[in-house]
Each structure stands twice: as C-alpha cells, then as structure tokens.
mmCIF file of C-alpha atoms and ligand atoms in Angstrom:
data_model
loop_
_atom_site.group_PDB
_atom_site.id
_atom_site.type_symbol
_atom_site.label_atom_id
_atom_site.label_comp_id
_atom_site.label_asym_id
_atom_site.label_seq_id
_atom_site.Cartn_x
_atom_site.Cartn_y
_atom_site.Cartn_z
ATOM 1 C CA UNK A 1 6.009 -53.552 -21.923
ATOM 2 C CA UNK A 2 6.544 -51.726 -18.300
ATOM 3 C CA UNK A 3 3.807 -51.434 -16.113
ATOM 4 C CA UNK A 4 5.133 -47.876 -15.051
ATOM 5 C CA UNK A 5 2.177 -45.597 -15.107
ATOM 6 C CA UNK A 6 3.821 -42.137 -15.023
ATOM 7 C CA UNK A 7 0.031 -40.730 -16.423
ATOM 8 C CA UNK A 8 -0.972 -39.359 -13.143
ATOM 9 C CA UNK A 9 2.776 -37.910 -12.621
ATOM 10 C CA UNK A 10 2.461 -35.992 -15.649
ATOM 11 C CA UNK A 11 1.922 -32.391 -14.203
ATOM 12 C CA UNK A 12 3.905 -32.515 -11.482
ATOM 13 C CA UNK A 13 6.877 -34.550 -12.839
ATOM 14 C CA UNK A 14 7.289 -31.426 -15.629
ATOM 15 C CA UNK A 15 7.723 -28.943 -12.031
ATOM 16 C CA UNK A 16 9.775 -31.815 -9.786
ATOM 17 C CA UNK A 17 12.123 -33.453 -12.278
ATOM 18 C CA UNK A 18 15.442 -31.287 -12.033
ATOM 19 C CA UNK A 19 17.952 -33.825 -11.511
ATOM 20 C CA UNK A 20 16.551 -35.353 -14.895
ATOM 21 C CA UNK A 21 17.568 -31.965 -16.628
ATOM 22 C CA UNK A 22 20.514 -31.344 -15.386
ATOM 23 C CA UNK A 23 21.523 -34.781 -16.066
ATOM 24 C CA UNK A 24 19.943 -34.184 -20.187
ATOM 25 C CA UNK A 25 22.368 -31.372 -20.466
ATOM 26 C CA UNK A 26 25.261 -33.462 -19.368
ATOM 27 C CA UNK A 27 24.069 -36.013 -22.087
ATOM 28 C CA UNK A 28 22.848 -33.620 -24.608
ATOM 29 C CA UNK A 29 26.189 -31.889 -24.696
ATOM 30 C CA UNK A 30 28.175 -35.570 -25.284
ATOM 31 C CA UNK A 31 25.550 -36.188 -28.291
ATOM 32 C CA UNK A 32 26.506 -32.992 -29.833
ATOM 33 C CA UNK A 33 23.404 -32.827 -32.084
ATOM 34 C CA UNK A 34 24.286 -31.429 -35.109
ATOM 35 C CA UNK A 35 21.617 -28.699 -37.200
ATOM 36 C CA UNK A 36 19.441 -30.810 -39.759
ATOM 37 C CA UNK A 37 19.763 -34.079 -37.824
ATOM 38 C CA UNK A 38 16.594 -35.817 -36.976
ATOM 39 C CA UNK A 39 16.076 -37.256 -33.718
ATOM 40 C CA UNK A 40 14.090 -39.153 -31.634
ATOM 41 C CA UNK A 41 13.289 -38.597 -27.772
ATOM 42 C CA UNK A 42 12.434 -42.038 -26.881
ATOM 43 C CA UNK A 43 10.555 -42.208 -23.356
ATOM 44 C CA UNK A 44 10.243 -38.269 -23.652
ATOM 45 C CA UNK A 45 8.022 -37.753 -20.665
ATOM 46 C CA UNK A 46 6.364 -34.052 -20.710
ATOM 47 C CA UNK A 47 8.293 -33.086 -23.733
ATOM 48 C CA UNK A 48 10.372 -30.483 -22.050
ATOM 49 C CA UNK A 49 13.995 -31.837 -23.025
ATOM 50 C CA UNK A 50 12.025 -32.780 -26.983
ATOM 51 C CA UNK A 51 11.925 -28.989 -27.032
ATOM 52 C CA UNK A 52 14.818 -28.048 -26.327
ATOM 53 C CA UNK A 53 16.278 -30.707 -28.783
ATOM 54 C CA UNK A 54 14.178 -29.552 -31.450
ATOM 55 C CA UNK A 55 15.176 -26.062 -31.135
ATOM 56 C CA UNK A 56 19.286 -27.224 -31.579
ATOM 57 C CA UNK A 57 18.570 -29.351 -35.000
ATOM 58 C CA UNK A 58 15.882 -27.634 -36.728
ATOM 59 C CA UNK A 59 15.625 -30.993 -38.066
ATOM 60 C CA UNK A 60 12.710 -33.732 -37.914
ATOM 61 C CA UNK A 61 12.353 -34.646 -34.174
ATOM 62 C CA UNK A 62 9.481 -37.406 -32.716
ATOM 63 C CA UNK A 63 9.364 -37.936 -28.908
ATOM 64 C CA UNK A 64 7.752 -41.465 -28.454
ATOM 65 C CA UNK A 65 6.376 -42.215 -24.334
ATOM 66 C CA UNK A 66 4.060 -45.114 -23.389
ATOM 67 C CA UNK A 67 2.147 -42.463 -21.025
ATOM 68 C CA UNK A 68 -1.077 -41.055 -22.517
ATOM 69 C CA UNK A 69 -0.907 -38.508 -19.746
ATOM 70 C CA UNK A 70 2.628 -37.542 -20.528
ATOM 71 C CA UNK A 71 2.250 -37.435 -24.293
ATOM 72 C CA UNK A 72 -0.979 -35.170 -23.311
ATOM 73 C CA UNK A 73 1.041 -32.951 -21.515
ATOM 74 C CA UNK A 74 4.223 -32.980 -24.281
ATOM 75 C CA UNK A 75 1.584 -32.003 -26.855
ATOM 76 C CA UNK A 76 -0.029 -29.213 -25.136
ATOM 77 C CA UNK A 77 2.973 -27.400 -24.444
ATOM 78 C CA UNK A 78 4.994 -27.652 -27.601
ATOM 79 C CA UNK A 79 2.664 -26.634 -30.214
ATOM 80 C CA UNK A 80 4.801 -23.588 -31.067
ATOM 81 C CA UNK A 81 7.303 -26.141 -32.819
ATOM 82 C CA UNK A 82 6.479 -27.287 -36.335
ATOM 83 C CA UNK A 83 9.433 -30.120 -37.029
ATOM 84 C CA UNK A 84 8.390 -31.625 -33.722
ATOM 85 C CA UNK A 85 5.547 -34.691 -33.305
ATOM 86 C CA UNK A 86 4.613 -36.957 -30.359
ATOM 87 C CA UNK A 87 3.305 -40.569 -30.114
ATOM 88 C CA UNK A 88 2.271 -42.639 -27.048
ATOM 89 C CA UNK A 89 4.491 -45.695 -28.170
ATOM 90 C CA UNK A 90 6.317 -48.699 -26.278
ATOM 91 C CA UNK A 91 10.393 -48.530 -26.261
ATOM 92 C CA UNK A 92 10.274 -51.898 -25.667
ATOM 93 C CA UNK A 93 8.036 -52.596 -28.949
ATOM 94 C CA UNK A 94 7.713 -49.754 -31.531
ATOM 95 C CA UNK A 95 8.562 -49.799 -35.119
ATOM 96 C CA UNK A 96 9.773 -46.874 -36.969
ATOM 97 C CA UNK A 97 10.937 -46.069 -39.853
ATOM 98 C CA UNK A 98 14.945 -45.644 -40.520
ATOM 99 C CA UNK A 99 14.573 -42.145 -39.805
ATOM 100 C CA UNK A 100 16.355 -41.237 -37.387
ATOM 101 C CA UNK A 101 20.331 -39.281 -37.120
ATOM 102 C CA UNK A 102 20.322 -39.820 -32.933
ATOM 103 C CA UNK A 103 18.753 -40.981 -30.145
ATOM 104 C CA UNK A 104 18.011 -39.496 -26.631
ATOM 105 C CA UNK A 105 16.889 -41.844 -23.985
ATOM 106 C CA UNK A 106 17.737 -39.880 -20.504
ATOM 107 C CA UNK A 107 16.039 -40.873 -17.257
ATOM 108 C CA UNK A 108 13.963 -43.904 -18.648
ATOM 109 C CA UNK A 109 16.597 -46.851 -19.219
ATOM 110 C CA UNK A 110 16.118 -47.906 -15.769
ATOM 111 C CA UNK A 111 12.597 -48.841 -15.965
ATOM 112 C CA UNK A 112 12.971 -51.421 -19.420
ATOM 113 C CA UNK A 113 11.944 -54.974 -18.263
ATOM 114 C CA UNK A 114 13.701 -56.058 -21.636
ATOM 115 C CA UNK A 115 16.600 -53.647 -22.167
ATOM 116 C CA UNK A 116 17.781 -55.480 -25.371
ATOM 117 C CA UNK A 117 14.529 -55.219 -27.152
ATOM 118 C CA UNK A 118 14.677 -51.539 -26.905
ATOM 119 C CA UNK A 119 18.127 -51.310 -28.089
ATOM 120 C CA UNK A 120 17.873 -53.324 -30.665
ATOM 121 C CA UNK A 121 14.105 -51.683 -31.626
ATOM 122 C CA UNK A 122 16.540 -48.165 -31.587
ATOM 123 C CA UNK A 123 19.378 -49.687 -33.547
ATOM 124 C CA UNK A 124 16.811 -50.784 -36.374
ATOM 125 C CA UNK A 125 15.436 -47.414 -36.147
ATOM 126 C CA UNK A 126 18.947 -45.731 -36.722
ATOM 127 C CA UNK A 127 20.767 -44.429 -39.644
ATOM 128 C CA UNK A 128 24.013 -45.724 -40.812
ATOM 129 C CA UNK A 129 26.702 -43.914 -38.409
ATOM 130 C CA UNK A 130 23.098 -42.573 -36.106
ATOM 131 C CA UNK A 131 24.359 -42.355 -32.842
ATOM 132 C CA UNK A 132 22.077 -43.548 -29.402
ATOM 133 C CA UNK A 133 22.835 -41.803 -26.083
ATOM 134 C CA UNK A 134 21.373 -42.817 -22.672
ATOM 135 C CA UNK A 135 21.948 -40.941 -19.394
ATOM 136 C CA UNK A 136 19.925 -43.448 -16.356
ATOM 137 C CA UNK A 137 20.774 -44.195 -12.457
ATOM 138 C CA UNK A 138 23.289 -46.814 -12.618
ATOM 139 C CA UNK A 139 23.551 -49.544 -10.244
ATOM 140 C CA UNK A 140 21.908 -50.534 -6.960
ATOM 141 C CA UNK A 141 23.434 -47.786 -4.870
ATOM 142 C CA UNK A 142 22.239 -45.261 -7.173
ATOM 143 C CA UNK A 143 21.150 -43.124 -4.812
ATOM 144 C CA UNK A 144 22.021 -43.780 -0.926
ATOM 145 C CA UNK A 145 19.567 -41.248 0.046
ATOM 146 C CA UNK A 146 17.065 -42.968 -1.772
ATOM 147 C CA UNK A 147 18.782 -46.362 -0.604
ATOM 148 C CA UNK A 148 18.746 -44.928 3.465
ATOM 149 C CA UNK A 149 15.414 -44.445 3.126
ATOM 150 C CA UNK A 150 14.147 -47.728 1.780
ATOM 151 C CA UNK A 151 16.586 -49.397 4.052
ATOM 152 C CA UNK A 152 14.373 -47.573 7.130
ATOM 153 C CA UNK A 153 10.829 -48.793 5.336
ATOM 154 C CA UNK A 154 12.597 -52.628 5.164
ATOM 155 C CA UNK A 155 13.038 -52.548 9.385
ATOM 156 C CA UNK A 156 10.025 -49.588 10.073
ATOM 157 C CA UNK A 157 6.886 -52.307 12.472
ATOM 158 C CA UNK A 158 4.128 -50.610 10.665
ATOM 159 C CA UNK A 159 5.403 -51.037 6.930
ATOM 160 C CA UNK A 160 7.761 -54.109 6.760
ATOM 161 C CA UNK A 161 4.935 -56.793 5.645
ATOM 162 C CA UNK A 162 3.846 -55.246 3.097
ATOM 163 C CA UNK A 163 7.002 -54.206 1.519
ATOM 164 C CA UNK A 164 8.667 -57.622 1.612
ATOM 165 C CA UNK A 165 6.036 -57.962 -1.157
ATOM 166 C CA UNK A 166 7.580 -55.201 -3.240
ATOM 167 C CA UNK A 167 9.769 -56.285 -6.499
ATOM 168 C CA UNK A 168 12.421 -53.764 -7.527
ATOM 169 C CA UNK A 169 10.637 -53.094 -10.968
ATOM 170 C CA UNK A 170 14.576 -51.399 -12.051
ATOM 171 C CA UNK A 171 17.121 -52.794 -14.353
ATOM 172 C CA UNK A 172 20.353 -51.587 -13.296
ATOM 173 C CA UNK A 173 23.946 -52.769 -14.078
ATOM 174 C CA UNK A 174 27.079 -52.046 -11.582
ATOM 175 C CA UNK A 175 29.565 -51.041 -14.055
ATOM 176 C CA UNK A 176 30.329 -49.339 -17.297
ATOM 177 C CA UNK A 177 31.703 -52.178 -18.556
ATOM 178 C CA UNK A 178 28.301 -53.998 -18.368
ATOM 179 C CA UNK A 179 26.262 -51.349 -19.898
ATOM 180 C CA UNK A 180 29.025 -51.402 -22.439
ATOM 181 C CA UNK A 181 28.594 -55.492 -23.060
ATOM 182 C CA UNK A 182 24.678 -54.772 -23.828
ATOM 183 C CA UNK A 183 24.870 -52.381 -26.587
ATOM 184 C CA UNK A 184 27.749 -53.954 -27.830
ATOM 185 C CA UNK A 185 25.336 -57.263 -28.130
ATOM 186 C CA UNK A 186 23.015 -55.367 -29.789
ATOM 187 C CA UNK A 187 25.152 -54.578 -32.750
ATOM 188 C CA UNK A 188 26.813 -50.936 -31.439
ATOM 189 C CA UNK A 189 30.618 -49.673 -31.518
ATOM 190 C CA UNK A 190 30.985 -47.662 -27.614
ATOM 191 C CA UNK A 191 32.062 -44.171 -28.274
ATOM 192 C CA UNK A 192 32.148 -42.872 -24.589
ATOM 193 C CA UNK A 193 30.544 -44.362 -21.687
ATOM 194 C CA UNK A 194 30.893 -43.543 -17.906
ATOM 195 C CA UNK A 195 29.084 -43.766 -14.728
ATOM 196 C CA UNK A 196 29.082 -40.202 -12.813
ATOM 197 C CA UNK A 197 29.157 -39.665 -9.130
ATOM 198 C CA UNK A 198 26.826 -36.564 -9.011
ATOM 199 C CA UNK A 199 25.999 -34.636 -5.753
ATOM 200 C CA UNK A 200 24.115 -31.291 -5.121
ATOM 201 C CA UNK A 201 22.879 -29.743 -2.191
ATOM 202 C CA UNK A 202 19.249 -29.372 -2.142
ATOM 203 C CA UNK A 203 16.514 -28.977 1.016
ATOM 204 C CA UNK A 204 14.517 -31.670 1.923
ATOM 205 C CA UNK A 205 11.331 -30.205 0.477
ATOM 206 C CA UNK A 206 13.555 -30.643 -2.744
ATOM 207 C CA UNK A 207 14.514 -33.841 -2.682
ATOM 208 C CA UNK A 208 11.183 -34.775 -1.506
ATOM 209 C CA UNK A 209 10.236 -33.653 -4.835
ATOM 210 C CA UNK A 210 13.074 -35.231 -6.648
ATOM 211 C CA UNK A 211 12.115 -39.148 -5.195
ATOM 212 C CA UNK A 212 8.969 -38.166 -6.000
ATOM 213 C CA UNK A 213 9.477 -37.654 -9.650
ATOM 214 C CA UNK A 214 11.233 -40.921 -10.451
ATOM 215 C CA UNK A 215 11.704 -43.275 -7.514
ATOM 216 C CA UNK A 216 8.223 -42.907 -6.002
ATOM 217 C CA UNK A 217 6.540 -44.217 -9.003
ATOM 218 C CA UNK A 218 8.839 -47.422 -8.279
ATOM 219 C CA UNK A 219 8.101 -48.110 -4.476
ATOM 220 C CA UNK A 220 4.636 -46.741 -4.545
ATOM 221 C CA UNK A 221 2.783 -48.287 -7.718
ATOM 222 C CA UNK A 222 0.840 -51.366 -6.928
ATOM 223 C CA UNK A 223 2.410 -53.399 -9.789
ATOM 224 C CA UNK A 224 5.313 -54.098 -8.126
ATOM 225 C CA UNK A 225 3.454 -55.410 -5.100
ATOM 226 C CA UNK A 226 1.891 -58.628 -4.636
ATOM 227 C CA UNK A 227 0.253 -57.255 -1.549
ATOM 228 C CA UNK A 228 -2.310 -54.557 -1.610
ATOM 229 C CA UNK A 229 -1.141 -50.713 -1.420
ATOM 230 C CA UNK A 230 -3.673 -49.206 1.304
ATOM 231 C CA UNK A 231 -3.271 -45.603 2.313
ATOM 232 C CA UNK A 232 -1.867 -46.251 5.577
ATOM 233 C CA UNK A 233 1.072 -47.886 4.047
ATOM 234 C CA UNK A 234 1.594 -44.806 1.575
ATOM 235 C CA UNK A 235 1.346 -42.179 3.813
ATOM 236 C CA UNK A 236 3.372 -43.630 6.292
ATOM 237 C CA UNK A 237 5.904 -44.969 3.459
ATOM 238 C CA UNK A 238 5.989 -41.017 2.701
ATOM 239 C CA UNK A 239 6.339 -40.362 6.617
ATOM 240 C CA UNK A 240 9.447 -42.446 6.551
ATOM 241 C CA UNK A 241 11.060 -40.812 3.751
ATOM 242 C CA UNK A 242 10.438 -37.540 4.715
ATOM 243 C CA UNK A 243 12.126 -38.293 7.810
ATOM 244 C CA UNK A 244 15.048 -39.635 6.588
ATOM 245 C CA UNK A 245 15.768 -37.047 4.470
ATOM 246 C CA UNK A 246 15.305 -34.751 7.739
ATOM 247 C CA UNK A 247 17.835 -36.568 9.290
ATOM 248 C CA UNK A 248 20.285 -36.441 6.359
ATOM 249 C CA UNK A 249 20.573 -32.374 6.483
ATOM 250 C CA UNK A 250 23.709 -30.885 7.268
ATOM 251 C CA UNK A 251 23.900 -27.807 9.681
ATOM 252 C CA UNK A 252 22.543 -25.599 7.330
ATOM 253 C CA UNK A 253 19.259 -27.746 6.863
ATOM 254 C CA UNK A 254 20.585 -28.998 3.176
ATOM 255 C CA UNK A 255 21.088 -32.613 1.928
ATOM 256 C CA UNK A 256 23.652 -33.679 -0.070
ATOM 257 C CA UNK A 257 21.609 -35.643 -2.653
ATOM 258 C CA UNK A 258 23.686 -38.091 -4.372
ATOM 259 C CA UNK A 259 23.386 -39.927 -7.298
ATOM 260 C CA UNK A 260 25.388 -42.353 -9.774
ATOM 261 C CA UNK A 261 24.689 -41.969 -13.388
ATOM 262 C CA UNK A 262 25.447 -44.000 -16.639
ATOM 263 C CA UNK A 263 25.986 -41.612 -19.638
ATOM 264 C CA UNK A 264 26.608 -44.060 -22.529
ATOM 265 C CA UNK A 265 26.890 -42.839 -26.278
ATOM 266 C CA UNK A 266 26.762 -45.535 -29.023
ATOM 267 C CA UNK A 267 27.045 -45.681 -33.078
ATOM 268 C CA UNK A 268 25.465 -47.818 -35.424
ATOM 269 C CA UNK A 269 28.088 -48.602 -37.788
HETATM 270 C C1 SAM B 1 11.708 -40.180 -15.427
HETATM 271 S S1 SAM B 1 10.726 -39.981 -16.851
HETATM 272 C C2 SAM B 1 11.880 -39.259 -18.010
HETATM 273 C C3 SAM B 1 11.193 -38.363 -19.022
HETATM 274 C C4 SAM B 1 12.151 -37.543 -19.911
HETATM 275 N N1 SAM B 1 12.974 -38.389 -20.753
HETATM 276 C C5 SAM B 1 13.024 -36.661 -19.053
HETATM 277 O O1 SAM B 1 14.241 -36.827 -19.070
HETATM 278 O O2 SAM B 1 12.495 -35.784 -18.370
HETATM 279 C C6 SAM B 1 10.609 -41.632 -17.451
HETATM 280 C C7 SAM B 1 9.643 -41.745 -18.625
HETATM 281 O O3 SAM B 1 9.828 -43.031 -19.219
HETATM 282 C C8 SAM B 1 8.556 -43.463 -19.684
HETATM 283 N N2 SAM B 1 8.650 -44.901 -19.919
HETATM 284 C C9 SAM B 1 8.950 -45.869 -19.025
HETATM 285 N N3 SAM B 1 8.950 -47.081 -19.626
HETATM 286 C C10 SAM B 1 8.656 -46.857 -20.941
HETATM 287 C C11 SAM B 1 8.525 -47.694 -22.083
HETATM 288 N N4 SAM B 1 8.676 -49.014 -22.008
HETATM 289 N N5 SAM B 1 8.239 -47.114 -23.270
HETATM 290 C C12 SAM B 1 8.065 -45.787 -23.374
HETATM 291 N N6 SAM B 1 8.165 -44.941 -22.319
HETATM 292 C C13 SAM B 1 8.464 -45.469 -21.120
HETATM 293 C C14 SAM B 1 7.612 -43.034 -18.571
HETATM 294 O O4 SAM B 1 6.265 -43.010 -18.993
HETATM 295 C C15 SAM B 1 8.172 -41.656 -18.229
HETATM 296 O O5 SAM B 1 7.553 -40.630 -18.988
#
C-alpha cells in the first residue's frame, strides 16, 4: 500500500489541482468512452473527473481512492448521480468484480510502490477488449520547476540535514518505451502511448498551488523521512519554493510551468 495521505489535502486539492484536469481531458479524449460502458476511476481523488466520466457513459461507474478524506469529499459532492458509487480501496490491493469496460487512472500512477500489482489487480478487473488509460508525470525531470526548487532545498544551510533523509516516495520511468514494457508484462497489447512536453504560463501564486496539490504531499509528508519534519523545516521548505518560483517569472511576473507527462492507453485482449 502507499503511505500517501492525501486526507488532509482533500478540500483544497478539489480548488488547486488544474494541471490534473487539464491533463484528464487530454486522457479522457484518447479513451474515447463510449455511452453504456462501465468504468472505473481508480485513485479518483475528490471525484471531480468520476463526474464528469459518469455523465459521458451513462453507464455503471465506481471511483475507488485509499483516502477516507477524499472519498468523503467525492461522496458529498456527487450525490446528484445515480450510476455513480465510491469506495476507499487500495490500487495496489483491491478485488473487483469483472465489471469493468475502461479504466481511468490520471495523476496517481506516480505514487504506486508496486506498479505491477495494480496493473495486474486492473487487468483482472477488465473485460475482454476493456481498455486501461493512465495519464502521470513521467520521469525524473518531470517538472524542472519542481526539480529547481528541490535542487535549492538539497544546497539551502538551514534545510539540507534533514532532507538528505528524504526518499523520493515516486515511481517514474524515463521513456515510453518503459512504461510500454510494464503493461506489456502484465498481460496488455499498447494501443497509444506517449510522454508530453506540456507548458503553461501561470503566476507564482498558481503554481504555488499546483506543487502544492501533488508534489508537496511527496517532499512534505513525514513518511518519506527518516528524520523528523519540525515546522521550521516546512515553513522554510515552503520559503524556498516560493522563492524559486519568484525567480523563475518572466517580465510579465508569469512562470512557464513545465511538465512531462505519460499518457498510455492499453487493451486487455
Ligand atoms: C493527485 S491525486 C489524483 C486524483 C484524481 N485522479 C485526479 O486526477 O484529480 C492522487 C490520488 O491518488 C490516491 N492514491 C495514491 N496512492 C493510492 C493507492 N495505492 N490506492 C488508491 N489511491 C491512491 C491519493 O489518495 C490521491 O487521491
């Protein structure tokens, strides 16, 4: 299982997370959900992209999250939908029933410890021809804003110690063709896969926001230290961030906020 507790995120990741749902359109739009299908939103956060998927298929759809808090949240604001249910399950570990037409996994694939359990967990979950479709940050430069930043925290006096403690909790591969290899292992055919070079233009304020709802709950969760988090060393791990994204504005105050994506879409066959 992760140790990722996004339960205290839940509010404000629904508010923060809009490079997550721009990327979910991206992937939505390759999955091409068809009506009637039944789907399943695994790692489905606040429920906000489980919506909008159950409004395209009318069908059956279950969004499955191992945050109580984020299941909560998914729950309370989608109880207009009737084909639509939510469970607080592992990816990593749940059993389902064959149930399911598709797949949507998008922003969560980075934080499986054991990547091949959850594939395999989805294939067994799959229909004959279902398809699975992940959109995640792909490899270790997946964001060099992010990347400047932590780079800054590794040299910064005050903060160094403790972060040599830190262990990237993230599972990412460098290159389609190894994202490609793992699904394949797990007993899928490839129908499209790609890593993205994305880039937008938002303030810092924004991308504050945006390392806030994914990245932060990496480098600031005390699972992934051996050391112990005090709040010196978050608020001046936040100091240092904030700065470098200060320093990364262009003349009209804006960063360019780039990141590198895998979109992968699989079959069972
Ligand atoms: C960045 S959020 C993405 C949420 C949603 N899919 C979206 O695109 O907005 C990552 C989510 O993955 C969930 N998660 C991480 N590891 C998980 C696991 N092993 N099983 C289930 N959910 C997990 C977290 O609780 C969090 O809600």
């Amino acid at each position: 299982m992760s140790e990722v507790n996004f339960n205290s995120r839940a509010f404000t990741y629904a508010k923060n997370s809009l490079v997550q749902k721009s990327a979910s359109e991206v992937l939505l739009n390759l999955l091409s959900i068809q009506p009637g299908e039944d789907v399943l939103d695994l790692c489905c956060g606040p429920g906000h992209i489980t919506k909008k998927i159950a409004q395209i298929t009318g069908g059956n759809v279950m969004g499955i999250d191992i945050s109580q808090g984020m299941i909560e949240q998914a729950i309370s604001s989608g109880q207009e939908f009737t084909n639509l249910t939510y469970s607080v399950m592992d990816a990593e570990d749940f059993e389902l029933p064959v149930n399911f037409d598709v797949i949507v996994c998008n922003s969560a694939f980075q934080w499986f410890q054991k990547p091949e359990q959850a594939i395999t967990r989805c294939f067994n979950a799959l229909k004959q021809e279902g398809r699975i479709g992940i959109q995640a940050p792909a490899t270790r430069m997946y964001c060099p804003n992010f990347v400047a930043a932590i780079e800054k925290i590794r040299n910064h006096p005050g903060i160094r110690e403790i972060f040599k403690s830190f262990k990237n909790p993230w599972f990412f591969l460098e290159s389609e063709e190894e994202y490609e290899q793992l699904f394949r292992s797990c007993g899928f055919d490839i129908i499209h896969s790609e890593i993205r070079k994305e880039s937008n233009l938002f303030s810092p304020e924004e991308a504050y926001k945006i390392y806030q709802s994914g990245a932060e709950n990496g480098y600031l969760n005390q699972a992934f230290y051996t050391e112990t988090l005090d709040e010196d060393y978050i608020s001046s791990f936040r100091k240092v961030v904030k700065e470098t994204f200060e320093e990364q504005t262009d003349d009209s105050g804006m960063i360019d906020l780039k990141f590198k994506r895998i979109y992968l879409i699989a079959k069972k066959q």
